[in-house]
Amino acid sequence: MADPWSQLVPQELTRDAIYKIIDQYANALKRAMAAGFDGVEIHGANGFLPQQFLSSNANHRQDQFGGSLANRFRFVKLLIQRLQATVSQFGNQTFVLGYRLSPEEYEDGGLKLGETLQLAQLLEQLGIDYLSLSLRDFMVTPRTFDTQVPIVKLFNAAVDLPIMVAGQINDANKLKQAQELSSLIGIGRPLVKDPNWLTKINSGKSTANGLALTASEIGVAQSVYQVL
């Protein structure tokens, strides 16, 4: 049976649709503030809509939202300006607004590191509180920029913002390395696998020595557990 999704053809957003989406982001932000959240992180990485506008690989528009780098940045710029205005409207100056981005795309015509470094500088100018880098390994070096310097160091040099890193931070030594490179650390899989992981790391115990919880103990299927 053919996959019905394979028959779908992407449709270019109209200008009105773009502004409606920005309204929807702002409404979601209002709900988060009303619910008592301390902040939100805009997911502009991993092929989500903000990244699609940024990438010339995905963005083939011929209007003010496509073509030049400035035009491809326009959606993100308008979005962050609207969200900052929404925060100010409700007078919650302690509310945190972060932005997650993929530093580069590996496909031909994809987003290059030099472009996302410029994006980071724009986000800083717009008043973003922190940047979150979506990396497969927190120490990874660029593929689209001729250097062996880790990506996180390049972002630290480009902006004066707290940087969050994640990716393969799964033992005490890597955690220490990550803390030396960035202000914020994202931990996912180790904490899913063992909610007490950080406590054990801080106490000098190693979860590699049989201390990690089993799949049944954390309530996930073995097939899920194997990829954690």
mmCIF file of C-alpha atoms in Angstrom:
data_model
loop_
_atom_site.group_PDB
_atom_site.id
_atom_site.type_symbol
_atom_site.label_atom_id
_atom_site.label_comp_id
_atom_site.label_asym_id
_atom_site.label_seq_id
_atom_site.Cartn_x
_atom_site.Cartn_y
_atom_site.Cartn_z
ATOM 1 C CA MET A 1 0.000 0.000 0.000
ATOM 2 C CA ALA A 2 1.402 3.374 -0.984
ATOM 3 C CA ASP A 3 2.224 5.844 1.729
ATOM 4 C CA PRO A 4 -0.407 8.633 1.452
ATOM 5 C CA TRP A 5 2.074 11.154 2.856
ATOM 6 C CA SER A 6 4.398 10.547 -0.103
ATOM 7 C CA GLN A 7 1.763 12.022 -2.416
ATOM 8 C CA LEU A 8 1.643 15.368 -0.627
ATOM 9 C CA VAL A 9 3.321 18.332 -2.312
ATOM 10 C CA PRO A 10 4.521 21.181 -0.052
ATOM 11 C CA GLN A 11 2.648 24.425 -0.615
ATOM 12 C CA GLU A 12 4.319 27.836 -0.324
ATOM 13 C CA LEU A 13 2.909 29.799 2.614
ATOM 14 C CA THR A 14 1.087 32.965 1.710
ATOM 15 C CA ARG A 15 2.115 36.204 3.394
ATOM 16 C CA ASP A 16 -1.092 36.152 5.460
ATOM 17 C CA ALA A 17 -0.376 32.566 6.539
ATOM 18 C CA ILE A 18 3.109 33.538 7.683
ATOM 19 C CA TYR A 19 1.777 36.300 9.893
ATOM 20 C CA LYS A 20 -0.937 33.976 11.203
ATOM 21 C CA ILE A 21 1.751 31.497 12.269
ATOM 22 C CA ILE A 22 3.602 34.291 14.085
ATOM 23 C CA ASP A 23 0.301 35.122 15.848
ATOM 24 C CA GLN A 24 0.007 31.471 16.867
ATOM 25 C CA TYR A 25 3.509 31.520 18.353
ATOM 26 C CA ALA A 26 2.585 34.644 20.339
ATOM 27 C CA ASN A 27 -0.638 33.041 21.592
ATOM 28 C CA ALA A 28 1.270 29.938 22.666
ATOM 29 C CA LEU A 29 3.716 32.182 24.527
ATOM 30 C CA LYS A 30 0.811 33.893 26.333
ATOM 31 C CA ARG A 31 -0.492 30.491 27.441
ATOM 32 C CA ALA A 32 2.938 29.491 28.720
ATOM 33 C CA MET A 33 3.189 32.709 30.724
ATOM 34 C CA ALA A 34 -0.342 32.288 32.095
ATOM 35 C CA ALA A 35 0.512 28.718 33.123
ATOM 36 C CA GLY A 36 3.471 29.964 35.168
ATOM 37 C CA PHE A 37 6.345 28.820 32.992
ATOM 38 C CA ASP A 38 9.697 30.527 33.609
ATOM 39 C CA GLY A 39 10.437 30.693 29.889
ATOM 40 C CA VAL A 40 10.198 29.004 26.507
ATOM 41 C CA GLU A 41 12.681 27.859 23.897
ATOM 42 C CA ILE A 42 11.858 28.420 20.227
ATOM 43 C CA HIS A 43 12.692 25.268 18.270
ATOM 44 C CA GLY A 44 14.501 26.609 15.226
ATOM 45 C CA ALA A 45 16.605 23.482 14.670
ATOM 46 C CA ASN A 46 16.331 20.045 13.062
ATOM 47 C CA GLY A 47 14.294 21.110 10.049
ATOM 48 C CA PHE A 48 11.481 22.820 11.958
ATOM 49 C CA LEU A 49 9.743 25.769 10.287
ATOM 50 C CA PRO A 50 12.128 28.570 11.374
ATOM 51 C CA GLN A 51 15.061 26.602 9.962
ATOM 52 C CA GLN A 52 13.173 25.969 6.724
ATOM 53 C CA PHE A 53 12.953 29.719 6.196
ATOM 54 C CA LEU A 54 16.682 30.101 6.906
ATOM 55 C CA SER A 55 17.929 27.347 4.622
ATOM 56 C CA SER A 56 18.250 28.001 0.909
ATOM 57 C CA ASN A 57 17.941 24.237 0.524
ATOM 58 C CA ALA A 58 14.328 24.421 1.709
ATOM 59 C CA ASN A 59 13.451 28.052 1.033
ATOM 60 C CA HIS A 60 12.915 28.704 -2.678
ATOM 61 C CA ARG A 61 10.747 31.784 -2.216
ATOM 62 C CA GLN A 62 11.142 34.787 -4.485
ATOM 63 C CA ASP A 63 9.575 37.381 -2.165
ATOM 64 C CA GLN A 64 10.737 39.251 0.946
ATOM 65 C CA PHE A 65 11.051 35.950 2.841
ATOM 66 C CA GLY A 66 13.430 34.251 0.405
ATOM 67 C CA GLY A 67 16.555 34.668 -1.661
ATOM 68 C CA SER A 68 19.111 36.800 0.172
ATOM 69 C CA LEU A 69 20.311 35.919 3.654
ATOM 70 C CA ALA A 70 18.571 39.001 5.066
ATOM 71 C CA ASN A 71 15.295 37.883 3.503
ATOM 72 C CA ARG A 72 15.676 34.317 4.773
ATOM 73 C CA PHE A 73 16.302 35.730 8.259
ATOM 74 C CA ARG A 74 13.122 37.829 8.069
ATOM 75 C CA PHE A 75 10.705 35.230 9.471
ATOM 76 C CA VAL A 76 12.865 34.604 12.535
ATOM 77 C CA LYS A 77 13.416 38.330 13.034
ATOM 78 C CA LEU A 78 9.683 39.125 12.907
ATOM 79 C CA LEU A 79 8.918 36.143 15.144
ATOM 80 C CA ILE A 80 11.359 37.098 17.888
ATOM 81 C CA GLN A 81 10.335 40.757 17.748
ATOM 82 C CA ARG A 82 6.707 39.724 18.208
ATOM 83 C CA LEU A 83 7.514 37.394 21.098
ATOM 84 C CA GLN A 84 9.647 40.010 22.846
ATOM 85 C CA ALA A 85 6.776 42.492 22.479
ATOM 86 C CA THR A 86 4.395 39.917 23.964
ATOM 87 C CA VAL A 87 6.638 39.397 26.986
ATOM 88 C CA SER A 88 6.894 43.165 27.489
ATOM 89 C CA GLN A 89 3.121 43.543 27.116
ATOM 90 C CA PHE A 90 2.562 41.369 30.164
ATOM 91 C CA GLY A 91 5.333 43.028 32.143
ATOM 92 C CA ASN A 92 7.155 39.806 32.950
ATOM 93 C CA GLN A 93 10.758 40.899 32.526
ATOM 94 C CA THR A 94 12.120 37.731 34.174
ATOM 95 C CA PHE A 95 10.563 35.466 31.539
ATOM 96 C CA VAL A 96 13.294 33.688 29.569
ATOM 97 C CA LEU A 97 13.217 33.403 25.786
ATOM 98 C CA GLY A 98 15.716 30.992 24.246
ATOM 99 C CA TYR A 99 16.344 29.856 20.682
ATOM 100 C CA ARG A 100 17.495 26.420 19.537
ATOM 101 C CA LEU A 101 19.321 26.154 16.230
ATOM 102 C CA SER A 102 21.154 23.621 14.107
ATOM 103 C CA PRO A 103 24.592 25.119 13.378
ATOM 104 C CA GLU A 104 24.781 23.648 9.876
ATOM 105 C CA GLU A 105 23.117 21.376 7.346
ATOM 106 C CA TYR A 106 25.195 18.773 5.525
ATOM 107 C CA GLU A 107 23.081 18.567 2.344
ATOM 108 C CA ASP A 108 24.132 20.395 -0.822
ATOM 109 C CA GLY A 109 22.800 23.947 -0.668
ATOM 110 C CA GLY A 110 22.062 23.591 3.026
ATOM 111 C CA LEU A 111 22.566 26.044 5.847
ATOM 112 C CA LYS A 112 26.229 26.798 6.496
ATOM 113 C CA LEU A 113 27.921 27.562 9.792
ATOM 114 C CA GLY A 114 28.883 31.052 8.644
ATOM 115 C CA GLU A 115 25.183 31.799 8.145
ATOM 116 C CA THR A 116 24.096 30.521 11.535
ATOM 117 C CA LEU A 117 26.846 32.491 13.262
ATOM 118 C CA GLN A 118 25.318 35.594 11.664
ATOM 119 C CA LEU A 119 21.891 34.393 12.820
ATOM 120 C CA ALA A 120 23.242 34.089 16.365
ATOM 121 C CA GLN A 121 24.440 37.692 16.224
ATOM 122 C CA LEU A 122 21.024 38.825 14.996
ATOM 123 C CA LEU A 123 19.314 36.921 17.807
ATOM 124 C CA GLU A 124 21.614 38.584 20.303
ATOM 125 C CA GLN A 125 20.651 42.002 18.916
ATOM 126 C CA LEU A 126 16.974 41.031 19.253
ATOM 127 C CA GLY A 127 17.443 40.302 22.946
ATOM 128 C CA ILE A 128 17.356 36.504 23.072
ATOM 129 C CA ASP A 129 18.378 35.276 26.537
ATOM 130 C CA TYR A 130 20.328 32.198 25.431
ATOM 131 C CA LEU A 131 21.152 29.995 22.451
ATOM 132 C CA SER A 132 20.748 26.229 22.429
ATOM 133 C CA LEU A 133 22.895 24.344 19.917
ATOM 134 C CA SER A 134 21.491 21.140 18.460
ATOM 135 C CA LEU A 135 24.594 18.938 18.134
ATOM 136 C CA ARG A 136 25.088 15.194 17.781
ATOM 137 C CA ASP A 137 28.196 15.623 19.943
ATOM 138 C CA PHE A 138 28.927 18.685 22.061
ATOM 139 C CA MET A 139 32.569 18.666 20.877
ATOM 140 C CA VAL A 140 31.830 18.262 17.163
ATOM 141 C CA THR A 141 33.781 20.376 14.673
ATOM 142 C CA PRO A 142 32.232 22.008 11.568
ATOM 143 C CA ARG A 143 31.802 20.417 8.161
ATOM 144 C CA THR A 144 30.878 23.637 6.336
ATOM 145 C CA PHE A 145 33.611 25.836 7.822
ATOM 146 C CA ASP A 146 37.344 25.240 7.449
ATOM 147 C CA THR A 147 38.461 24.808 11.042
ATOM 148 C CA GLN A 148 38.979 22.087 13.632
ATOM 149 C CA VAL A 149 37.718 24.337 16.440
ATOM 150 C CA PRO A 150 34.606 22.883 18.121
ATOM 151 C CA ILE A 151 31.389 24.546 17.006
ATOM 152 C CA VAL A 152 30.487 25.647 20.516
ATOM 153 C CA LYS A 153 33.721 27.647 20.768
ATOM 154 C CA LEU A 154 32.909 29.463 17.529
ATOM 155 C CA PHE A 155 29.521 30.509 18.884
ATOM 156 C CA ASN A 156 31.102 31.620 22.151
ATOM 157 C CA ALA A 157 33.421 33.850 20.141
ATOM 158 C CA ALA A 158 30.608 35.214 17.943
ATOM 159 C CA VAL A 159 28.138 36.282 20.645
ATOM 160 C CA ASP A 160 28.081 37.325 24.267
ATOM 161 C CA LEU A 161 25.198 35.046 25.188
ATOM 162 C CA PRO A 162 24.812 31.970 27.383
ATOM 163 C CA ILE A 163 25.206 28.911 25.138
ATOM 164 C CA MET A 164 23.569 25.568 25.853
ATOM 165 C CA VAL A 165 25.200 22.407 24.495
ATOM 166 C CA ALA A 166 24.029 18.817 24.426
ATOM 167 C CA GLY A 167 25.021 15.609 22.698
ATOM 168 C CA GLN A 168 26.953 12.634 24.085
ATOM 169 C CA ILE A 169 27.315 14.166 27.569
ATOM 170 C CA ASN A 170 27.015 10.830 29.306
ATOM 171 C CA ASP A 171 29.766 10.581 31.908
ATOM 172 C CA ALA A 172 31.545 12.698 34.503
ATOM 173 C CA ASN A 173 34.481 13.665 32.270
ATOM 174 C CA LYS A 174 32.266 14.818 29.409
ATOM 175 C CA LEU A 175 30.057 16.730 31.808
ATOM 176 C CA LYS A 176 33.117 18.553 33.140
ATOM 177 C CA GLN A 177 34.304 19.334 29.586
ATOM 178 C CA ALA A 178 30.894 20.688 28.661
ATOM 179 C CA GLN A 179 30.788 22.888 31.750
ATOM 180 C CA GLU A 180 34.127 24.410 30.760
ATOM 181 C CA LEU A 181 32.811 25.227 27.263
ATOM 182 C CA SER A 182 29.321 26.538 27.933
ATOM 183 C CA SER A 183 27.043 28.194 30.451
ATOM 184 C CA LEU A 184 24.177 25.709 30.115
ATOM 185 C CA ILE A 185 24.124 21.927 29.685
ATOM 186 C CA GLY A 186 21.345 19.884 28.119
ATOM 187 C CA ILE A 187 21.081 16.303 29.403
ATOM 188 C CA GLY A 188 18.519 13.972 27.858
ATOM 189 C CA ARG A 189 19.180 10.273 27.446
ATOM 190 C CA PRO A 190 21.209 9.677 30.639
ATOM 191 C CA LEU A 191 18.413 11.184 32.755
ATOM 192 C CA VAL A 192 15.728 9.217 30.946
ATOM 193 C CA LYS A 193 17.747 6.067 31.510
ATOM 194 C CA ASP A 194 18.420 6.940 35.138
ATOM 195 C CA PRO A 195 16.695 9.928 36.839
ATOM 196 C CA ASN A 196 19.399 9.778 39.529
ATOM 197 C CA TRP A 197 22.234 9.992 37.004
ATOM 198 C CA LEU A 198 23.442 13.453 38.033
ATOM 199 C CA THR A 199 23.314 12.586 41.733
ATOM 200 C CA LYS A 200 25.425 9.494 41.077
ATOM 201 C CA ILE A 201 27.896 11.480 38.942
ATOM 202 C CA ASN A 202 28.266 14.123 41.654
ATOM 203 C CA SER A 203 28.813 11.463 44.300
ATOM 204 C CA GLY A 204 31.566 9.834 42.239
ATOM 205 C CA LYS A 205 29.537 6.771 41.299
ATOM 206 C CA SER A 206 29.523 5.559 37.715
ATOM 207 C CA THR A 207 26.281 4.482 36.064
ATOM 208 C CA ALA A 208 28.382 2.253 33.827
ATOM 209 C CA ASN A 209 28.990 -0.147 36.736
ATOM 210 C CA GLY A 210 25.559 -1.692 36.914
ATOM 211 C CA LEU A 211 23.984 1.277 38.699
ATOM 212 C CA ALA A 212 21.817 2.388 35.763
ATOM 213 C CA LEU A 213 18.173 1.395 36.028
ATOM 214 C CA THR A 214 16.716 -1.324 33.808
ATOM 215 C CA ALA A 215 14.077 -0.778 31.138
ATOM 216 C CA SER A 216 11.319 -2.136 33.380
ATOM 217 C CA GLU A 217 12.437 0.051 36.284
ATOM 218 C CA ILE A 218 12.053 3.252 34.278
ATOM 219 C CA GLY A 219 8.925 2.014 32.517
ATOM 220 C CA VAL A 220 10.024 1.892 28.865
ATOM 221 C CA ALA A 221 10.115 -0.875 26.288
ATOM 222 C CA GLN A 222 13.434 -2.686 25.795
ATOM 223 C CA SER A 223 13.512 -1.504 22.171
ATOM 224 C CA VAL A 224 13.404 2.124 23.410
ATOM 225 C CA TYR A 225 15.901 1.446 26.183
ATOM 226 C CA GLN A 226 18.464 0.147 23.683
ATOM 227 C CA VAL A 227 18.771 3.533 21.975
ATOM 228 C CA LEU A 228 19.096 5.522 25.216
#
